[in-house]
Coordinates of C-alpha atoms in Angstrom, one line a residue:
Chain A
X302 CA 32.9 -18.5 -7.2
X303 CA 32.5 -14.8 -6.8
X304 CA 29.9 -13.2 -4.6
X305 CA 28.2 -11.4 -7.2
X306 CA 27.8 -14.4 -9.4
X307 CA 26.3 -16.5 -6.7
X308 CA 23.8 -13.7 -6.0
X309 CA 23.0 -13.3 -9.7
X310 CA 22.4 -17.2 -9.8
X311 CA 20.0 -17.0 -6.8
X312 CA 18.1 -14.0 -7.9
X313 CA 17.6 -15.5 -11.5
X314 CA 16.5 -18.7 -9.8
X315 CA 14.1 -16.8 -7.8
X316 CA 12.6 -15.1 -10.9
X317 CA 12.1 -18.3 -12.6
X318 CA 10.2 -19.7 -9.7
X319 CA 8.0 -16.5 -9.6
X320 CA 7.2 -16.8 -13.2
X321 CA 6.3 -20.6 -12.8
X322 CA 4.0 -19.7 -9.8
X323 CA 2.5 -17.0 -11.6
X324 CA 1.6 -18.8 -14.8
X325 CA 0.9 -22.0 -12.9
X326 CA -1.9 -20.2 -10.7
X327 CA -3.7 -18.7 -13.9
X328 CA -3.9 -22.3 -15.4
X329 CA -7.0 -24.4 -15.2
X330 CA -9.3 -21.3 -14.7
X331 CA -11.7 -20.3 -17.4
X332 CA -9.2 -18.2 -19.6
X333 CA -12.2 -16.5 -21.5
X334 CA -13.8 -15.1 -18.3
X335 CA -13.5 -11.4 -17.9
X336 CA -14.6 -11.8 -14.4
X337 CA -11.8 -14.3 -13.5
X338 CA -9.2 -12.1 -15.0
X339 CA -10.6 -9.1 -13.3
X340 CA -11.6 -10.2 -9.7
X341 CA -10.7 -14.0 -9.8
X342 CA -14.4 -14.7 -10.0
X343 CA -14.8 -12.9 -6.6
X344 CA -13.6 -16.0 -4.8
X345 CA -10.3 -15.5 -3.3
X346 CA -9.8 -17.3 0.1
X347 CA -8.3 -15.7 3.3
X348 CA -4.7 -16.8 3.0
X349 CA -4.4 -15.7 -0.7
X350 CA -6.3 -12.4 0.1
X351 CA -4.1 -11.6 3.1
X352 CA -0.8 -12.1 1.0
X353 CA -2.4 -10.1 -1.7
X354 CA -3.1 -7.1 0.5
X355 CA 0.1 -7.4 2.3
X356 CA 2.2 -8.1 -0.7
X357 CA 0.8 -4.9 -2.3
X358 CA 1.8 -2.9 0.8
X359 CA 5.2 -4.5 1.4
X360 CA 6.7 -2.9 -1.6
X361 CA 10.3 -1.7 -2.9
X362 CA 9.8 1.2 -0.2
X363 CA 9.4 -1.1 2.6
X364 CA 12.5 -3.1 1.7
X365 CA 14.8 -0.2 0.7
X366 CA 13.1 2.9 1.9
X367 CA 12.0 1.8 5.5
X368 CA 15.7 1.1 6.4
X369 CA 16.7 4.4 4.6
X370 CA 14.3 6.5 6.5
X371 CA 15.4 4.9 9.9
X372 CA 19.0 5.5 9.0
X373 CA 18.7 8.9 7.8
X374 CA 15.5 10.3 10.0
X375 CA 15.4 8.1 13.0
X376 CA 12.2 8.2 14.9
X377 CA 9.9 9.6 12.2
X378 CA 10.5 6.3 10.4
X379 CA 7.8 4.8 13.0
X380 CA 5.2 6.5 10.9
X381 CA 5.6 3.5 8.4
X382 CA 4.5 1.0 11.0
X383 CA 1.8 3.1 12.5
X384 CA 0.0 3.6 9.2
X385 CA 0.4 0.1 7.9
X386 CA -1.2 -1.2 11.0
X387 CA -4.0 1.3 11.1
X388 CA -4.9 2.1 7.4
X389 CA -6.4 -1.4 6.9
X390 CA -9.0 -1.0 9.8
X391 CA -11.8 1.0 7.9
X392 CA -11.8 -1.9 5.5
X393 CA -13.6 -4.0 8.1
X394 CA -16.6 -1.6 7.8
X395 CA -16.4 -0.5 4.2
X396 CA -14.8 -3.5 2.5
X397 CA -18.1 -5.8 2.9
X398 CA -20.3 -2.9 1.7
X399 CA -18.1 -2.2 -1.6
X400 CA -18.0 -6.0 -1.9
X401 CA -21.9 -6.3 -1.9
X402 CA -22.3 -3.3 -4.2
X403 CA -19.5 -4.7 -6.5
X404 CA -21.4 -8.1 -6.9
X405 CA -24.7 -6.4 -7.5
X406 CA -23.4 -4.1 -10.4
X407 CA -20.8 -6.4 -11.7
X408 CA -18.0 -3.7 -10.9
X409 CA -14.2 -4.2 -11.4
X410 CA -12.9 -0.8 -10.8
X411 CA -12.9 2.5 -8.5
X412 CA -13.8 4.4 -11.6
X413 CA -17.0 2.4 -12.2
X414 CA -17.9 2.5 -8.5
X415 CA -18.0 6.3 -8.9
X416 CA -19.7 6.2 -12.5
X417 CA -22.7 4.1 -11.2
X418 CA -23.4 5.8 -7.9
X419 CA -23.0 9.4 -9.4
X420 CA -24.5 8.5 -12.7
X421 CA -21.6 10.6 -14.3
X422 CA -19.4 9.4 -17.1
X423 CA -17.1 12.4 -16.7
X424 CA -16.4 11.5 -13.2
X425 CA -15.6 8.0 -14.1
X426 CA -13.2 9.2 -16.7
X427 CA -11.6 11.5 -14.3
X428 CA -11.1 8.9 -11.6
X429 CA -9.7 6.4 -14.2
X430 CA -7.1 8.9 -15.6
X431 CA -6.0 9.9 -12.0
X432 CA -5.6 6.3 -11.2
X433 CA -3.6 5.6 -14.3
X434 CA -1.3 8.6 -13.5
X435 CA -0.8 7.5 -10.0
X436 CA -0.3 3.9 -10.8
X437 CA 2.5 4.6 -13.4
X438 CA 4.2 6.7 -10.7
X439 CA 4.1 3.9 -8.1
X440 CA 5.3 1.6 -10.7
X441 CA 8.3 3.7 -11.5
X442 CA 9.4 3.5 -7.9
X443 CA 9.0 -0.3 -7.9
X444 CA 11.0 -0.6 -11.2
X445 CA 13.8 1.6 -9.9
X446 CA 13.9 -0.5 -6.8
X447 CA 14.3 -3.7 -8.9
X448 CA 16.9 -2.1 -10.9
X449 CA 18.9 -1.0 -7.9
X450 CA 18.8 -4.3 -6.4
X451 CA 20.3 -6.2 -9.6
X452 CA 22.9 -3.4 -9.8
X453 CA 24.2 -3.4 -6.3
X454 CA 24.1 -7.1 -5.6
X455 CA 26.0 -7.9 -8.7
X456 CA 28.5 -5.1 -8.0
X457 CA 27.5 -3.2 -11.0
X458 CA 27.5 -5.9 -13.6
X459 CA 23.9 -5.9 -14.5
X460 CA 23.0 -2.5 -15.7
X461 CA 20.0 -0.3 -14.8
X462 CA 17.9 -1.0 -17.8
X463 CA 18.4 -4.7 -17.8
X464 CA 17.7 -5.3 -14.1
X465 CA 14.4 -3.6 -14.3
X466 CA 13.6 -5.3 -17.7
X467 CA 14.2 -8.9 -16.3
X468 CA 12.1 -8.4 -13.2
X469 CA 9.2 -6.4 -14.6
X470 CA 9.0 -8.4 -17.8
X471 CA 8.1 -11.6 -15.7
X472 CA 5.5 -9.5 -13.9
X473 CA 3.9 -8.5 -17.1
X474 CA 4.0 -11.9 -18.5
X475 CA 2.1 -13.6 -15.5
X476 CA -0.4 -10.7 -15.0
X477 CA -1.3 -10.9 -18.7
X478 CA -1.8 -14.7 -18.8
X479 CA -3.4 -15.3 -15.2
X480 CA -4.8 -11.9 -14.2
X481 CA -5.7 -11.3 -10.5
X482 CA -5.4 -15.0 -9.5
X483 CA -1.7 -15.1 -10.8
X484 CA -0.9 -12.0 -9.1
X485 CA -2.5 -13.3 -5.8
X486 CA -0.6 -16.6 -5.8
X487 CA 2.7 -15.1 -6.8
X488 CA 2.2 -12.7 -3.9
X489 CA 1.8 -15.7 -1.5
X490 CA 5.2 -17.1 -2.6
X491 CA 7.0 -13.6 -2.5
X492 CA 5.3 -12.7 0.7
X493 CA 6.5 -15.7 2.6
X494 CA 10.1 -15.2 1.1
X495 CA 10.3 -11.6 2.0
X496 CA 8.9 -12.0 5.6
X497 CA 11.5 -14.8 6.3
X498 CA 14.3 -12.9 4.7
X499 CA 13.7 -9.6 6.5
X500 CA 13.6 -11.3 9.9
X501 CA 16.7 -13.1 9.4
X502 CA 18.6 -10.4 7.9
X503 CA 17.4 -7.8 10.6
X504 CA 18.4 -9.8 13.6
X505 CA 21.7 -10.9 11.9
X506 CA 22.7 -7.4 11.1
X507 CA 21.8 -6.0 14.5
X508 CA 23.8 -8.6 16.4
X509 CA 26.6 -8.7 14.2
X510 CA 27.2 -4.8 14.4
X511 CA 25.9 -4.0 17.9
X512 CA 25.9 -7.1 20.1
X513 CA 22.2 -6.7 20.9
X514 CA 19.4 -4.3 20.1
X515 CA 19.4 -2.8 23.6
X516 CA 23.0 -1.9 23.2
X517 CA 22.3 -0.4 19.8
X518 CA 19.5 1.9 21.0
X519 CA 21.2 2.8 24.3
X520 CA 24.3 4.1 22.3
X521 CA 22.1 6.1 19.8
X522 CA 20.0 7.6 22.7
X523 CA 23.4 8.8 24.4
X524 CA 25.0 10.0 21.4
X525 CA 22.1 11.8 19.6
X526 CA 18.9 11.9 21.8
X527 CA 17.0 13.9 19.3
X528 CA 17.4 11.1 16.7
X529 CA 14.9 9.0 18.6
X530 CA 12.4 11.8 19.2
X531 CA 9.9 13.6 17.0
X532 CA 9.8 17.4 17.0
X533 CA 12.4 18.0 19.5
X534 CA 15.8 19.7 19.4
X535 CA 17.9 17.7 17.0
X536 CA 15.2 15.5 15.5
X537 CA 14.6 15.3 11.8
X538 CA 10.9 15.9 11.5
X539 CA 8.2 18.2 13.2
X540 CA 5.1 17.0 14.9
X541 CA 2.7 18.5 12.4
X542 CA 4.4 16.9 9.3
X543 CA 4.7 13.6 11.2
X544 CA 1.0 13.6 12.2
X545 CA -0.3 14.8 8.8
X546 CA 1.8 12.1 7.0
X547 CA 0.1 9.5 8.8
X548 CA -3.2 10.9 8.2
X549 CA -2.7 11.0 4.5
X550 CA -1.4 7.6 4.4
X551 CA -4.3 6.2 6.6
X552 CA -7.0 7.8 4.7
X553 CA -5.4 7.4 1.3
X554 CA -4.4 3.6 1.7
X555 CA -7.8 2.0 0.8
X556 CA -8.5 4.6 -2.0
X557 CA -5.5 3.1 -3.8
X558 CA -7.3 1.6 -6.8
X559 CA -5.4 -1.5 -6.7
X560 CA -6.3 -2.2 -3.0
X561 CA -10.0 -0.6 -3.3
X562 CA -11.0 -3.1 -6.0
X563 CA -9.8 -6.1 -3.8
X564 CA -13.1 -5.6 -2.2
X565 CA -14.8 -7.1 -5.3
X566 CA -12.6 -10.1 -5.2
X567 CA -13.8 -11.6 -2.0
X568 CA -16.7 -12.2 0.3
X569 CA -17.6 -10.2 3.4
X570 CA -16.2 -12.7 5.7
X571 CA -12.9 -13.1 4.1
X572 CA -12.4 -9.4 4.1
X573 CA -13.2 -9.0 7.8
X574 CA -10.8 -11.8 8.7
X575 CA -8.2 -10.5 6.5
X576 CA -8.4 -7.4 8.6
X577 CA -8.0 -9.3 11.8
X578 CA -4.8 -11.0 10.9
X579 CA -3.2 -8.1 9.0
X580 CA -1.2 -6.4 11.9
X581 CA 1.3 -9.4 11.5
X582 CA 2.2 -7.7 8.2
X583 CA 2.8 -4.3 9.9
X584 CA 5.1 -6.0 12.5
X585 CA 7.0 -7.5 9.6
X586 CA 8.5 -4.1 9.0
X587 CA 10.1 -3.8 12.5
X588 CA 13.2 -5.6 11.5
X589 CA 13.8 -3.6 8.4
X590 CA 13.7 -0.4 10.6
X591 CA 16.3 -2.1 12.9
X592 CA 18.7 -2.5 10.0
X593 CA 18.3 1.2 9.3
X594 CA 19.1 2.0 13.1
X595 CA 22.0 -0.4 13.0
X596 CA 23.6 1.4 10.2
X597 CA 23.4 4.7 11.9
X598 CA 27.1 5.7 13.0
X599 CA 28.5 2.9 11.0
X600 CA 27.8 3.7 7.3
X601 CA 29.3 7.0 6.1
X602 CA 26.4 8.9 4.4
X603 CA 28.8 10.2 1.8
X604 CA 29.6 6.7 0.6
X605 CA 26.1 5.9 -0.6
X606 CA 24.0 7.7 -3.4
X607 CA 20.8 7.8 -1.3
X608 CA 19.6 6.6 1.9
X609 CA 17.6 3.9 0.2
X610 CA 20.8 2.0 -0.6
X611 CA 21.7 1.6 3.1
X612 CA 20.5 -2.1 3.3
X613 CA 22.3 -3.3 0.2
X614 CA 25.2 -1.3 1.0
X615 CA 25.5 -3.0 4.5
X616 CA 25.3 -6.4 3.0
X617 CA 27.8 -5.9 0.1
X618 CA 30.3 -3.6 1.6
X619 CA 30.4 -3.1 5.2
X620 CA 29.6 -6.7 6.6
X621 CA 31.7 -9.5 5.0
X622 CA 28.9 -11.8 4.3
X623 CA 28.9 -14.9 1.9
X624 CA 27.4 -14.6 -1.6
X625 CA 24.3 -16.4 -1.1
X626 CA 23.2 -13.8 1.6
X627 CA 23.6 -11.3 -1.2
X628 CA 21.3 -13.5 -3.3
X629 CA 18.7 -13.9 -0.7
X630 CA 18.5 -10.4 0.2
X631 CA 18.5 -9.5 -3.6
X632 CA 15.5 -12.1 -3.9
X633 CA 13.6 -10.8 -0.9
X634 CA 13.7 -7.1 -2.3
X635 CA 12.9 -8.2 -5.7
X636 CA 9.8 -10.1 -4.0
X637 CA 8.9 -7.0 -2.2
X638 CA 9.0 -4.8 -5.5
X639 CA 7.4 -7.4 -7.7
X640 CA 4.3 -8.2 -5.6
X641 CA 3.5 -4.6 -5.6
X642 CA 4.2 -4.1 -9.1
X643 CA 1.9 -6.9 -10.2
X644 CA -1.2 -5.7 -8.3
X645 CA -0.7 -2.2 -9.7
X646 CA 0.0 -3.3 -13.3
X647 CA -3.2 -5.4 -13.1
X648 CA -5.3 -2.7 -11.8
X649 CA -4.1 0.1 -13.9
X650 CA -5.0 -1.9 -16.8
X651 CA -8.6 -2.6 -15.4
X652 CA -9.0 1.3 -14.7
X653 CA -8.0 2.3 -18.2
X654 CA -10.1 -0.5 -20.0
X655 CA -13.0 -1.0 -17.9
X656 CA -13.2 2.6 -16.4
X657 CA -12.1 4.7 -19.5
X658 CA -12.3 2.8 -22.7
X659 CA -15.6 1.0 -21.8
X660 CA -17.1 4.1 -20.7
X661 CA -16.3 5.8 -24.0
X662 CA -17.1 2.9 -26.4
X663 CA -20.2 1.1 -24.9
X664 CA -20.9 -1.8 -27.2
X665 CA -17.7 -3.8 -26.6
X666 CA -18.4 -7.6 -25.8
X667 CA -16.8 -9.1 -22.7
X668 CA -14.6 -11.1 -25.0
X669 CA -13.2 -8.0 -26.7
X670 CA -12.6 -6.3 -23.3
X671 CA -10.6 -9.2 -22.1
X672 CA -8.5 -9.1 -25.2
X673 CA -8.0 -5.5 -24.8
X674 CA -7.1 -5.9 -21.1
X675 CA -4.5 -8.5 -22.0
X676 CA -2.8 -6.3 -24.4
X677 CA -3.4 -3.3 -22.2
X678 CA -1.2 -5.1 -19.5
X679 CA 1.8 -5.0 -22.0
X680 CA 1.2 -1.5 -23.0
X681 CA 0.9 -0.1 -19.6
X682 CA 3.8 -2.3 -18.5
X683 CA 6.0 -0.8 -21.3
X684 CA 4.8 2.7 -20.6
X685 CA 5.9 2.6 -17.0
X686 CA 9.2 0.8 -18.1
X687 CA 10.0 3.6 -20.5
X688 CA 9.2 6.3 -18.2
X689 CA 11.3 4.9 -15.6
X690 CA 14.4 4.2 -17.6
X691 CA 14.3 7.1 -20.2
X692 CA 11.7 9.3 -18.7
X693 CA 12.3 13.0 -18.6
X694 CA 12.6 14.5 -15.1
X695 CA 9.7 16.7 -15.6
X696 CA 7.3 13.8 -16.3
X697 CA 8.5 12.0 -13.1
X698 CA 7.7 15.2 -11.1
X699 CA 4.3 15.4 -12.5
X700 CA 3.7 11.8 -11.6
X701 CA 5.0 12.5 -8.1
X702 CA 2.0 14.9 -7.6
X703 CA -0.5 12.2 -8.7
X704 CA 0.4 10.2 -5.7
X705 CA -1.1 12.8 -3.4
X706 CA -4.2 12.9 -5.6
X707 CA -5.3 9.3 -4.5
X708 CA -6.4 10.6 -1.1
X709 CA -8.6 13.1 -2.8
X710 CA -11.0 10.1 -3.8
X711 CA -11.9 9.6 -0.3
X712 CA -14.7 12.1 0.1
X713 CA -16.5 10.7 -3.1
X714 CA -16.1 7.2 -1.9
X715 CA -17.5 7.8 1.8
X716 CA -20.2 9.8 0.5
X717 CA -21.3 7.3 -1.9
X718 CA -21.6 4.7 1.0
X719 CA -23.1 7.0 3.7
X720 CA -24.4 10.4 2.4
X721 CA -27.4 10.7 0.1
X722 CA -27.0 14.4 -0.4
X723 CA -23.6 14.0 -2.3
X724 CA -24.0 14.8 -6.1
X725 CA -21.8 14.2 -9.1
X726 CA -21.1 17.8 -9.6
X727 CA -20.1 18.2 -5.8
X728 CA -17.7 15.2 -6.0
X729 CA -16.0 16.5 -9.3
X730 CA -15.5 20.0 -8.1
X731 CA -14.0 18.9 -4.8
X732 CA -11.9 16.2 -6.5
X733 CA -10.4 18.5 -9.2
X734 CA -9.8 21.4 -6.7
X735 CA -8.2 18.9 -4.2
X736 CA -6.1 17.5 -6.7
X737 CA -4.8 20.8 -8.1
X738 CA -4.1 22.1 -4.5
X739 CA -2.1 19.0 -4.0
X740 CA -0.2 19.4 -7.2
X741 CA 0.5 23.0 -6.5
X742 CA 1.8 22.5 -2.8
X743 CA 3.9 19.5 -4.0
X744 CA 5.4 20.9 -7.2
X745 CA 5.1 24.7 -7.3
X746 CA 5.3 26.0 -3.7
X747 CA 8.4 25.5 -1.5
X748 CA 6.6 24.8 1.7
X749 CA 3.1 24.1 3.0
X750 CA 1.5 26.3 5.9
X751 CA 2.7 24.8 9.1
X752 CA 4.2 22.1 7.4
X753 CA 0.9 20.3 6.9
X754 CA 1.0 17.4 4.2
X755 CA -0.1 18.8 0.8
X756 CA -2.7 15.9 0.4
X757 CA -4.2 17.0 3.7
X758 CA -4.6 20.6 2.6
X759 CA -6.1 19.4 -0.6
X760 CA -8.4 17.0 1.2
X761 CA -9.8 19.7 3.7
X762 CA -10.7 22.0 0.7
X763 CA -12.0 19.0 -1.2
X764 CA -14.5 18.2 1.6
X765 CA -15.7 21.7 2.0
X766 CA -16.2 22.2 -1.7
X767 CA -17.8 19.0 -2.0
X768 CA -20.4 19.6 0.6
X769 CA -21.2 23.1 -0.5
X770 CA -21.5 22.3 -4.4
X771 CA -23.7 19.1 -3.5
X772 CA -26.0 21.1 -1.3
X773 CA -26.4 23.8 -4.1
X774 CA -27.0 21.0 -6.9
X775 CA -29.7 18.7 -5.4
X776 CA -30.3 15.7 -7.6
X777 CA -33.4 13.3 -7.6
X778 CA -33.3 10.1 -5.4
X779 CA -32.1 7.3 -7.6
X780 CA -32.1 3.5 -7.3
X781 CA -28.2 3.2 -7.3
X782 CA -27.9 5.6 -4.6
X783 CA -30.3 3.7 -2.4
X784 CA -28.5 0.3 -3.1
X785 CA -25.2 2.0 -2.2
X786 CA -26.3 3.3 1.0
X787 CA -28.3 0.1 2.2
X788 CA -25.5 -2.6 1.2
Chain B
X282 CA -26.2 -6.2 19.1
X283 CA -27.4 -4.4 16.0
X284 CA -25.0 -3.8 13.0
X285 CA -25.2 -0.1 13.7
X286 CA -24.4 -0.4 17.4
X287 CA -21.5 -2.7 16.5
X288 CA -20.0 -0.3 13.9
X289 CA -20.1 2.5 16.3
X290 CA -18.4 0.5 19.0
X291 CA -15.9 -0.5 16.4
X292 CA -15.2 2.8 15.2
X293 CA -14.5 4.2 18.9
X294 CA -12.4 1.1 19.6
X295 CA -9.9 1.7 16.8
X296 CA -9.9 5.5 16.9
X297 CA -8.7 5.9 20.4
X298 CA -5.4 4.0 20.1
X299 CA -4.8 5.6 16.8
X300 CA -5.2 9.1 18.4
X301 CA -2.5 7.8 21.0
X302 CA -0.1 7.4 18.2
X303 CA -0.4 10.8 16.6
X304 CA 0.3 14.2 18.0
X305 CA -0.8 15.9 20.4
X306 CA -1.3 12.7 22.3
X307 CA 1.8 10.9 21.1
X308 CA 3.8 13.5 23.1
X309 CA 3.2 11.2 26.2
X310 CA 5.5 8.6 24.8
X311 CA 7.8 10.7 22.6
X312 CA 11.0 9.7 24.5
X313 CA 14.0 7.7 23.7
X314 CA 14.6 6.3 27.1
X315 CA 13.9 3.9 29.1
X316 CA 15.0 1.2 26.6
X317 CA 12.4 -1.7 27.0
X318 CA 13.0 -5.1 25.6
X319 CA 15.8 -3.6 23.6
X320 CA 13.7 -0.9 22.0
X321 CA 13.4 2.9 22.8
X322 CA 10.4 3.8 24.7
X323 CA 8.5 5.3 22.0
X324 CA 9.1 2.3 19.6
X325 CA 8.1 -0.1 22.1
X326 CA 4.9 1.9 23.0
X327 CA 3.9 2.0 19.4
X328 CA 4.2 -1.7 19.0
X329 CA 2.3 -2.3 22.3
X330 CA -0.6 -0.1 21.2
X331 CA -0.8 -1.8 17.8
X332 CA -0.9 -5.3 19.5
X333 CA -3.6 -4.1 22.0
X334 CA -5.7 -2.5 19.2
X335 CA -5.8 -5.7 17.3
X336 CA -6.5 -7.8 20.4
X337 CA -9.4 -5.5 21.1
X338 CA -10.6 -6.0 17.3
X339 CA -10.3 -9.6 17.6
X340 CA -12.4 -9.8 20.8
X341 CA -14.9 -7.4 19.1
X342 CA -15.1 -9.8 16.1
X343 CA -16.9 -12.4 18.3
X344 CA -19.7 -10.0 18.8
X345 CA -20.0 -9.0 15.0
X346 CA -23.8 -9.6 14.3
X347 CA -22.6 -10.5 10.8
X348 CA -20.2 -13.1 12.2
X349 CA -22.8 -15.9 12.4
X350 CA -25.2 -14.9 9.6
X351 CA -22.7 -15.1 6.8
X352 CA -21.3 -18.7 7.6
X353 CA -21.8 -19.7 4.0
X354 CA -20.3 -16.6 2.4
X355 CA -16.9 -17.9 1.8

């Protein structure tokens, strides 16, 4: 049998299992409960929680982008491991606090977290809309990853639109039926699969191409020493961009609405334990970086369209591997993309229905909201699909900027938890100016001063404006404020 | 140990290793050689710092005042 056909059969097999696991997980739970759909009743256990957080982080970017960075840029790719390991750590302190607040006010979203604390509908709606924009951008990346995998592993036989439709269609179906619980359980399955596959493939590739890791790095260090350093002659990234990229990722990580709202899905103890075992996930990225380094000097950069394709290119073209390896790598990469896509689709739906629609139309019953949410999964899923496949370039560019806007939520969130003086006007002004500056430096300006990440520039101005405006617009002490700070 | 004191110690313990991994302090390890356990020095150093950090957090967890109180919280 042809390689591509075996690969296709394995990948389809994987998709069927993913669908069954997802739909099965949602079974037996109260299908009319809004709480169950949104936060799995607040009762997710440690293992499931761990995979849910890990799966959301381990995305198409980790499987395709991380080897791509190591191959193209070298040492700067370490940033991926550093931020993955450290960004979870603040959750140990703020996660349990947010969890208690969420239970008290029955919250599902980041948007309602803002709305209640600052008693401002406008702020809630701004947060909900920014979250939606950023989510669709993130989804577009995952969908592109899924489509590439199908395309390359079947040697071009599955067109771009069909690959994305197959994989993402399944995600939409199990999220709409089973809500967060379905996303979480399919992440356990997908997480295990991608971890095993990444280690096996990483070690196999390094050993086959270079005898051993030591030999490989000794050669790279001898031929191009700058490649393994940051900010030195011959290196691909300066020290300031490296540091600020890590900072923006570490601060922004927990501000991603789909990760933030996971605090509501579990108790304080599970949250703390998730943090303790989390670094294992960060270390799973190591073999994927090794794959990228292994391709250095072996894959001709002119032969691939973008560095992201270096892993599948190695498998299909450079190394003469059997078809079932194609299939496994394809399944692993699909798992990585789908386990992020499910959490984001689920959350984008929550943010728009609970955060925006419910804020505008107040009298909706829980049952109606649940119905809107289920339909919303299909609407948002469809929107993300259409933008990815047919979307105009301009729209994609706009959405790219939205990604950097996520980090602008941080001052409002931390003030809500620790600073009584913060007011709605202060947070709104800071957020809006921060987001605009970020858009400006990402989309309009050619470069930023000193190479500082656009998100960090926005963040600094955001914090200053928030503090100044808050001090000028003192508000009365409210009960919500007390509960947020004391939780 | 009070909750407040614990939180302060936690923040200090995780911030120090983080600073070791970004510039200017990362300059200390910003070298390709020697190759240790098959990895360039900087790569090895990053993994080592991450492991030590989480070992520290794991030990710290034993002293968390919430640790015993919330036994029935799962």
